PDB file of C-alpha atoms in Angstrom:
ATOM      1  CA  UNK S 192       0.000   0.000   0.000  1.00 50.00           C
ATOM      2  CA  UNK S 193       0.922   3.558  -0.748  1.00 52.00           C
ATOM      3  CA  UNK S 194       1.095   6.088   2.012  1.00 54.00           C
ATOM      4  CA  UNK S 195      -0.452   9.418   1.115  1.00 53.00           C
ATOM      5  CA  UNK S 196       1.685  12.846   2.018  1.00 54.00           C
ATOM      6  CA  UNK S 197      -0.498  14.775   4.361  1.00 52.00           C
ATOM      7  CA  UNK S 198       0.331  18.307   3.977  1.00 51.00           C
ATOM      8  CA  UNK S 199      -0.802  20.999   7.412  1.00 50.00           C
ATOM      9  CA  UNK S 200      -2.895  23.116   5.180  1.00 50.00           C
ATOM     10  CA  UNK S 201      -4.979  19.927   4.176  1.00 49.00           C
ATOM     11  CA  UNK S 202      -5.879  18.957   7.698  1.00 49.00           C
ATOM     12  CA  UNK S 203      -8.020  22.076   8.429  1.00 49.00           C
ATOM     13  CA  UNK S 204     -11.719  21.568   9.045  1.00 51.00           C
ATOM     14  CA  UNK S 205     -12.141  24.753   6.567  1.00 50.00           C
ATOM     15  CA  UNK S 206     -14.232  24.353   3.732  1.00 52.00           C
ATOM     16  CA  UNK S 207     -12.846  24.630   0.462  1.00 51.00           C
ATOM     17  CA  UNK S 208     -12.794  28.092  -1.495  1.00 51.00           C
ATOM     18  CA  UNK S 209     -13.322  28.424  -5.203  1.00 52.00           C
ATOM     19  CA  UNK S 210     -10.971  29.647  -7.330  1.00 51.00           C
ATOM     20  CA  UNK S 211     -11.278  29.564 -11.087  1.00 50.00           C
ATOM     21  CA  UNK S 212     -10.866  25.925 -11.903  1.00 48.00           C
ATOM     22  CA  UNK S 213      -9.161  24.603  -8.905  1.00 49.00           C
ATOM     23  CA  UNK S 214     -10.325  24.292  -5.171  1.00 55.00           C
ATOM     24  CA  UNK S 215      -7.864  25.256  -2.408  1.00 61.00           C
ATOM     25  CA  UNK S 216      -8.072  25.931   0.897  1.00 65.00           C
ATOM     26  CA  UNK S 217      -6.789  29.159   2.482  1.00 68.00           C
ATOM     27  CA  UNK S 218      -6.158  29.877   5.825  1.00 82.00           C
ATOM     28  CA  UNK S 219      -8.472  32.039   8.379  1.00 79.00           C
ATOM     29  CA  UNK S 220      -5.659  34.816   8.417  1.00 86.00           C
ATOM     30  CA  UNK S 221      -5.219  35.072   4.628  1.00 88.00           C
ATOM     31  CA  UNK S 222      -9.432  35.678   4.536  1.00 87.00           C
ATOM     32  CA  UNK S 223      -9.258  38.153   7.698  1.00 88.00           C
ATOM     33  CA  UNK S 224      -6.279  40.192   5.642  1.00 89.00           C
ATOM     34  CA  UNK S 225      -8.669  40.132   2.479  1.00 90.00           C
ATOM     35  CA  UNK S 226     -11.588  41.483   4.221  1.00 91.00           C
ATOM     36  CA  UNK S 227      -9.564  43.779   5.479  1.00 91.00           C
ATOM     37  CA  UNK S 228      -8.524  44.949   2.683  1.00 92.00           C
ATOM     38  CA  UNK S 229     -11.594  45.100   1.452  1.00 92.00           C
ATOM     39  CA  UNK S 230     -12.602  46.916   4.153  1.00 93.00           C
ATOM     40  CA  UNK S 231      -9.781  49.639   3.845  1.00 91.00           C
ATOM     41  CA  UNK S 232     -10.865  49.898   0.316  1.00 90.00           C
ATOM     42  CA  UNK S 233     -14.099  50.697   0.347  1.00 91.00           C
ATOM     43  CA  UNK S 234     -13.551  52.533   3.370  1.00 88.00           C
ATOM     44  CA  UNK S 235     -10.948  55.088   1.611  1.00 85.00           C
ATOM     45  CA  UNK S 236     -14.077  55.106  -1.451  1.00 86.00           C
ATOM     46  CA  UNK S 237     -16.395  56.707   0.921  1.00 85.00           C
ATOM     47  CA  UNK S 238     -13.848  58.811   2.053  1.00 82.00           C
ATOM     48  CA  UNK S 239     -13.185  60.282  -1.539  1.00 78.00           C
ATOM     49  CA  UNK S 240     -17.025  60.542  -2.182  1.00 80.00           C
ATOM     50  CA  UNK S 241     -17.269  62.316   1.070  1.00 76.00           C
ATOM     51  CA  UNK S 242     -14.990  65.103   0.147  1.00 75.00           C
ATOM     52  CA  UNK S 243     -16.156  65.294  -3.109  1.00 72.00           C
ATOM     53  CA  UNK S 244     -19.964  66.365  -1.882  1.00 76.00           C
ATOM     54  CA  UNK S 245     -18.500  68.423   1.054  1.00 73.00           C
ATOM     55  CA  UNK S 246     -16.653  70.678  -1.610  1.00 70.00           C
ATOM     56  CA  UNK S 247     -19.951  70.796  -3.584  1.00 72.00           C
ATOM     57  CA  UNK S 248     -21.930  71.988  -0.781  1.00 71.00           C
ATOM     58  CA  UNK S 249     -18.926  74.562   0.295  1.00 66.00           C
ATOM     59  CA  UNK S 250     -19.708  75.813  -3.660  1.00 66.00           C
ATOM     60  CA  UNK S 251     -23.145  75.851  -3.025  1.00 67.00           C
ATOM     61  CA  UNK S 252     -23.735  76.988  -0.208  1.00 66.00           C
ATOM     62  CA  UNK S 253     -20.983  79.817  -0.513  1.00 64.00           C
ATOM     63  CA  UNK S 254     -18.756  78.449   2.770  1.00 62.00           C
ATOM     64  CA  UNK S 255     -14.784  78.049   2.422  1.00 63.00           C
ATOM     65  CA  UNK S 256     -14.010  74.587   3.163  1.00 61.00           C
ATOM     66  CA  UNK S 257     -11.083  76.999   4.666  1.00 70.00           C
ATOM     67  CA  UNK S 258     -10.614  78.637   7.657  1.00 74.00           C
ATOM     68  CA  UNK S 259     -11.276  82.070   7.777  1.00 76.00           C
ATOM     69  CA  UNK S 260      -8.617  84.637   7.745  1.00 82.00           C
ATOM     70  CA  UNK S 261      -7.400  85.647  11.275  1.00 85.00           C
ATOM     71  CA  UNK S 262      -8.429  89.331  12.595  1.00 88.00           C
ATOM     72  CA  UNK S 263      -6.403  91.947  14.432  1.00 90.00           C
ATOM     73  CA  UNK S 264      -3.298  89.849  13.233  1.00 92.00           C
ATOM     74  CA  UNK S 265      -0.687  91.008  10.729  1.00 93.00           C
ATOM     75  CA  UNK S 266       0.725  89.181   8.170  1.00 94.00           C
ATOM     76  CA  UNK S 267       4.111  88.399   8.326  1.00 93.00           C
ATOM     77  CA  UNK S 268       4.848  86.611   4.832  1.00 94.00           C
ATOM     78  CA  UNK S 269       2.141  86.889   2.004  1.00 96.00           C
ATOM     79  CA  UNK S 270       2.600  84.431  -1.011  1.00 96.00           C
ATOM     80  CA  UNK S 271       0.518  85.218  -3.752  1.00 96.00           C
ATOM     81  CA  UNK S 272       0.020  82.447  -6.469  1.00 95.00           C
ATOM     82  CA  UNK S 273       3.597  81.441  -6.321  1.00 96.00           C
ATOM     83  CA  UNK S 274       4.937  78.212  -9.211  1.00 96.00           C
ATOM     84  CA  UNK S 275       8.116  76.892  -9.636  1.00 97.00           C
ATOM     85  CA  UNK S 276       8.690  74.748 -12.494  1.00 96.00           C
ATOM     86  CA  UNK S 277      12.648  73.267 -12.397  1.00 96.00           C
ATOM     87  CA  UNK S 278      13.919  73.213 -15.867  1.00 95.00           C
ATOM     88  CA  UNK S 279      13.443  70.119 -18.188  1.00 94.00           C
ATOM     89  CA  UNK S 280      10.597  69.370 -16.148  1.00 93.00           C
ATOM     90  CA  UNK S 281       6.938  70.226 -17.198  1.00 90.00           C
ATOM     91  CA  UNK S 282       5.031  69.321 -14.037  1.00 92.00           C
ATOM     92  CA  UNK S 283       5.104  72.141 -11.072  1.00 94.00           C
ATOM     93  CA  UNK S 284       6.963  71.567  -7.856  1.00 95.00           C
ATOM     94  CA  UNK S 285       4.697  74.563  -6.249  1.00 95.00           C
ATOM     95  CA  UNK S 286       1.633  75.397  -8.500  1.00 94.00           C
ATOM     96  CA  UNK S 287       0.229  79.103  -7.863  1.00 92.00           C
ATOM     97  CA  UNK S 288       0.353  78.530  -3.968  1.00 94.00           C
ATOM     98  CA  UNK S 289      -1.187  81.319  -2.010  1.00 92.00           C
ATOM     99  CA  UNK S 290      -1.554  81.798   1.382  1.00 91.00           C
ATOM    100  CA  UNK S 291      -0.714  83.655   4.806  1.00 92.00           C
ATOM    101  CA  UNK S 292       1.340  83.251   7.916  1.00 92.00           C
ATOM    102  CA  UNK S 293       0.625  85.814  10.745  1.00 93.00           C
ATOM    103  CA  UNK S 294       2.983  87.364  12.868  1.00 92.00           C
ATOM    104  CA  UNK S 295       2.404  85.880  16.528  1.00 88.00           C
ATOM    105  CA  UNK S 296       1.365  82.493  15.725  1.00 88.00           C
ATOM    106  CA  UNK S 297       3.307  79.422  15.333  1.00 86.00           C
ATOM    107  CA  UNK S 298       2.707  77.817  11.877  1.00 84.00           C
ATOM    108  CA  UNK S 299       3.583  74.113  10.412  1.00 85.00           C
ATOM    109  CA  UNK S 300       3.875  73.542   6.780  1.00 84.00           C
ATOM    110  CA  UNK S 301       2.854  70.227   6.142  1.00 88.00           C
ATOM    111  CA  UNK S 302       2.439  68.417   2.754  1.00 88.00           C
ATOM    112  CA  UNK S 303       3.670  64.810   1.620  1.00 88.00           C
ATOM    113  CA  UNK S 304       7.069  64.131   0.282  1.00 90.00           C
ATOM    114  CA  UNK S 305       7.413  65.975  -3.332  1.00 89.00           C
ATOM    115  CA  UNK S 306       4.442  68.419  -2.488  1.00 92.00           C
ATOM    116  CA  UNK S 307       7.192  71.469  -2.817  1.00 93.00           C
ATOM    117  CA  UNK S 308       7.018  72.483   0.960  1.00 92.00           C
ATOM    118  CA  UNK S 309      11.331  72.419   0.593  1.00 91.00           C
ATOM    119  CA  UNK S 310      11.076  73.949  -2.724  1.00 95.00           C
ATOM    120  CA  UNK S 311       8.801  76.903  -1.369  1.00 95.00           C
ATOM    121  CA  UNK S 312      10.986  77.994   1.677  1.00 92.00           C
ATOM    122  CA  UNK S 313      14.060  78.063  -0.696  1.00 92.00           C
ATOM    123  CA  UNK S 314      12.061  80.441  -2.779  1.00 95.00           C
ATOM    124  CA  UNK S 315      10.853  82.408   0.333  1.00 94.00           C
ATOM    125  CA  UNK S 316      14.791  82.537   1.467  1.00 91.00           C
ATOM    126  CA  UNK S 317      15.990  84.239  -2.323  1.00 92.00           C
ATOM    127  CA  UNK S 318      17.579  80.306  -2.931  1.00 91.00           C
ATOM    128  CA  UNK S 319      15.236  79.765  -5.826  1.00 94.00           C
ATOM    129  CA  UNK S 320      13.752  82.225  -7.792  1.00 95.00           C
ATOM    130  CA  UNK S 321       9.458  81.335  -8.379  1.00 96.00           C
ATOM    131  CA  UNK S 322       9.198  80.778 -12.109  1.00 96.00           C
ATOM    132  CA  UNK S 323       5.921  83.156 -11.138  1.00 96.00           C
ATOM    133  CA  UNK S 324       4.192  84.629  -8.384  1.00 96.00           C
ATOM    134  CA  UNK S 325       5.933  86.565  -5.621  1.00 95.00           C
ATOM    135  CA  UNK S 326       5.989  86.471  -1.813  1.00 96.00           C
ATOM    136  CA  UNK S 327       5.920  89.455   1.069  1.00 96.00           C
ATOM    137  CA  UNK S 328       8.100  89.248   3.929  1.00 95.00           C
ATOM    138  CA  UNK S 329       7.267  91.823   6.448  1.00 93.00           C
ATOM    139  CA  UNK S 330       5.795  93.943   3.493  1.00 94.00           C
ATOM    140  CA  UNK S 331       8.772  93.324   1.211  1.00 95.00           C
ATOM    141  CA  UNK S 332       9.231  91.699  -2.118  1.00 96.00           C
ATOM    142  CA  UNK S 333      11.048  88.372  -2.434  1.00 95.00           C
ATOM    143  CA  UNK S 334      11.992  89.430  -6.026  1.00 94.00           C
ATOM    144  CA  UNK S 335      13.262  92.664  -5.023  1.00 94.00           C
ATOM    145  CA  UNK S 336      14.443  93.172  -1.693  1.00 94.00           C
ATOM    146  CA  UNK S 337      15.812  89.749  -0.993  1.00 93.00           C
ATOM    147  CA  UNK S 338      18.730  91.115   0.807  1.00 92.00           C
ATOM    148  CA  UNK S 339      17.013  93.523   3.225  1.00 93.00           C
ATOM    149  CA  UNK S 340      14.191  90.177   3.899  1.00 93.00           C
ATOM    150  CA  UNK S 341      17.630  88.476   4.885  1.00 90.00           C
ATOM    151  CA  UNK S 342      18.688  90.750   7.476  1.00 90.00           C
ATOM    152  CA  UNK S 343      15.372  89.589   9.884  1.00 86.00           C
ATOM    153  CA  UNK S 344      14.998  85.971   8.161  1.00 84.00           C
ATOM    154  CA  UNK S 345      15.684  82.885  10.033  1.00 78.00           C
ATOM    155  CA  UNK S 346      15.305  79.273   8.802  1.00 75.00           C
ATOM    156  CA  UNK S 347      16.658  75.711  10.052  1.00 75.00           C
ATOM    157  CA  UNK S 348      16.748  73.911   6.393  1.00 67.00           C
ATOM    158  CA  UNK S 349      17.555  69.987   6.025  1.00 67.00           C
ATOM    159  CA  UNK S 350      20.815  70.693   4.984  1.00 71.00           C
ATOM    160  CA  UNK S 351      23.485  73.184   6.341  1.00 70.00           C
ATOM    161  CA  UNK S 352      23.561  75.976   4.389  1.00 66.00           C
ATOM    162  CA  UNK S 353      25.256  80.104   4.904  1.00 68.00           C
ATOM    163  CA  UNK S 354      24.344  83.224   3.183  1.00 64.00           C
ATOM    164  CA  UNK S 355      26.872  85.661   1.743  1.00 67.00           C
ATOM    165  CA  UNK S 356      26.729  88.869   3.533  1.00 62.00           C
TER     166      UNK S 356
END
């Protein structure tokens, strides 16, 4: 008589699941991490549809899905629909970017990797020029009066850097 190989995966008391033309049986963690998955999915789904109808209400109804603009507070550094483009490249690294920090408050500049937060404080510091758009430091022009925004301007880049006085 010939003794059959008994393999771990065929001594489960799981019914078999169908897959195209041939039955298998997968383990309960392999269908948790589907369903999961699944899960995550349609999760993230909603999620997009979600935004999508709150920025159609915010047109609608005439609400910024922004905050409102801060009173009594003065702006320290104004950028007003600032791109960069790097030559040989076609795509934006900053893509008419406009907004306000206020003097007095503490402000983070978050984005993912590649969303041109690096690339927009080297403009703001005279590194880069914008290929458009300008920024106001204190009321002064990044394209003009780099070297006076320098004499107040601090910055801790990634890298170690010095300015020439």
């Amino acid at each position: 008589m010939k003794k059959e190989e008994v393999h771990p995966a065929e001594t489960t008391t799981e019914p078999p699941v169908q897959n195209s033309s041939s039955s298998f049986r997968t383990c309960k963690h392999q269908e948790k991490r589907e369903r999961m998955e699944r899960e995550r999915r349609e999760k993230r789904e909603e999620e997009v549809l979600n935004s999508h109808e709150e920025e159609r209400q915010a047109e609608h109804t005439g609400n910024p899905l922004f905050e409102a603009e801060p009173e009594g507070l003065e702006v320290g550094v104004c950028v007003k629909e600032l791109v960069k483009v790097y030559p040989g490249s076609s795509r934006p690294a900053v893509n008419a970017l406009s907004l306000n920090f206020y003097e007095g408050q503490i402000t983070s500049f978050l984005g993912h990797n590649g969303a041109g937060k690096t690339t927009t404080l080297s403009i703001l510091t005279g590194l880069l020029p914008p290929t458009s758009g300008t920024a106001f430091i204190s009321g002064k022009d990044i394209r003009s009066d780099m070297d006076e925004i320098r004499q107040s301007l601090g910055v801790c880049p990634q890298y170690n850097i010095l300015f020439n006085q």
